[in-house]
Amino acid sequence: MAAQQSSDESIIGILSEYMVESRTAPVPADVALKTKHHILDTIGAMVSGTTLEPGRLAIKYAEMQGGTPQAQVVGSSLITNAVSAALANGILAHADETDDSHAPSGTHPGCAVVPAALAMGEKNDCSGETLLKSVVLGYDVGSRVMRALRPKDPFEGDRGRGFASHAMGGVFGAAAAASGCTDLNPVQIRHLLSYTSQQASGITSWQTDVDHIEKAFDFAGMPARSGVTSATMVEAGFTGVWDVFEGFNNLFDSYTVNHDRAALLNELGSRYEVMLTNIKRYCVGSPIQAPVDALLNIMREHGVGPDDFEHMVAVTANGENRLTGAEQSMPDINMRYLLAVSLLDGDLTFEAGHDVQRMNDPKVVEITSRIEVRADPSLVTPESPRQGVIEFTTKDGREFRDHVVVVRGAMESPLTSDEVEAKERDLLTGVLGQERTDQLIAAIWDLESLKSVRDLRPLLSL
């Protein structure tokens, strides 16, 4: 093995060298700012997740495990081992539909990457700058693995066969982020990627989870846990397979014959995947973002509201399905419910999007009965895969139509820092209070000055 420690031109060799060098390489200013947006957005998802059942179960589970005090479980006073903390914080981050998404790879990177980076950053007493660079790396590696595994269609597995992109991309993103908070050398990074490949798993049965509990594990808790497991095992001295990307029975050949493993290196170091990642404007399922935006646009532009409403047609690429249909018992992914409360409230808040009892409110039910949902596959384009249309008819016969091609917060129309902060304040203040929310947001905006990730603990404990 010693003879193999020099650099080579294999894919895994180049990637491993890059992952080590990323710890000291400068991050462009725009990339650093966008990364802070996503760190803050993911923390907002974690904190708000403490109020939901998946989050409560995650904290309960972590408390039951015990462990060496290395990293904090957000929303508690528990300091446990890094693996358990990553698991719990991942589930908190995807306790509902608040976290970010990366359409080109079909992944939700933040909910796996940020918990892994936080856990290892706390364990190894890393600086805020190290945390930031680790998160950048996690987005880059996790997204590229999925791009390489599914070069034509990242959502192929959603149609009934194959592995889940969210879990597969997440575990490599988490492992890469965790490695950024270590001093592992390129040889050890190869081993880390091998252990990560062995743990890469997940199938799309999550689509039938009516409680969003297993989904939180599949998308976030499992990959965050497994990525930190890879890092801590190799830190402890575990060795592994030399080339799990191109060698004997490697990752890519084992999972698909249609891969493009060279895509792992495409524009590495110049194309930062965090810049291509969406932040949800509303804390609801991704396919529902554009229809809600279109309805609120009509209401603002034409001054109409619930008293004017007669009928509405919502058009998305897939219409209604088991993820967004009227039978959905979860309010944050029931399209008709979310359109109804948006009409009634003139906005869509986190509280309204998670109000199970309100789904049975007679006013809401009556409005949903007058909402028609249609499918139009042409609304999916490579440039804008999450389009939506609302056709709004008033009682006096006026008709309004709004077509949202790019929802605000998508990579083509990113939120400003002020817009991100406004979203996160709505999620954080009710749990942390105003003072700690102010302190936490200030700390993330000035992350490069943070001496230790552990300094965030008082701001995130309850």
mmCIF file with all atom_site columns, C-alpha atoms in Angstrom, residues 36 109 136 219 226 307 395:
data_model
loop_
_atom_site.group_PDB
_atom_site.id
_atom_site.type_symbol
_atom_site.label_atom_id
_atom_site.label_alt_id
_atom_site.label_comp_id
_atom_site.label_asym_id
_atom_site.label_entity_id
_atom_site.label_seq_id
_atom_site.pdbx_PDB_ins_code
_atom_site.Cartn_x
_atom_site.Cartn_y
_atom_site.Cartn_z
_atom_site.occupancy
_atom_site.B_iso_or_equiv
_atom_site.pdbx_formal_charge
_atom_site.auth_seq_id
_atom_site.auth_comp_id
_atom_site.auth_asym_id
_atom_site.auth_atom_id
_atom_site.pdbx_PDB_model_num
ATOM 1 C CA . LYS A 1 36  ? -23.890 30.463 4.332  1.00 0.00 ? 36  LYS A CA 1
ATOM 2 C CA . PRO A 1 109 ? -27.894 17.954 -0.147 1.00 0.00 ? 109 PRO A CA 1
ATOM 3 C CA . VAL A 1 136 ? -18.932 23.402 -0.031 1.00 0.00 ? 136 VAL A CA 1
ATOM 4 C CA . PHE A 1 219 ? -33.069 11.397 2.844  1.00 0.00 ? 219 PHE A CA 1
ATOM 5 C CA . SER A 1 226 ? -23.190 6.747  7.349  1.00 0.00 ? 226 SER A CA 1
ATOM 6 C CA . ASP A 1 307 ? -64.278 36.583 -1.279 1.00 0.00 ? 307 ASP A CA 1
ATOM 7 C CA . LYS A 1 395 ? -67.429 34.984 -9.003 1.00 0.00 ? 395 LYS A CA 1
#
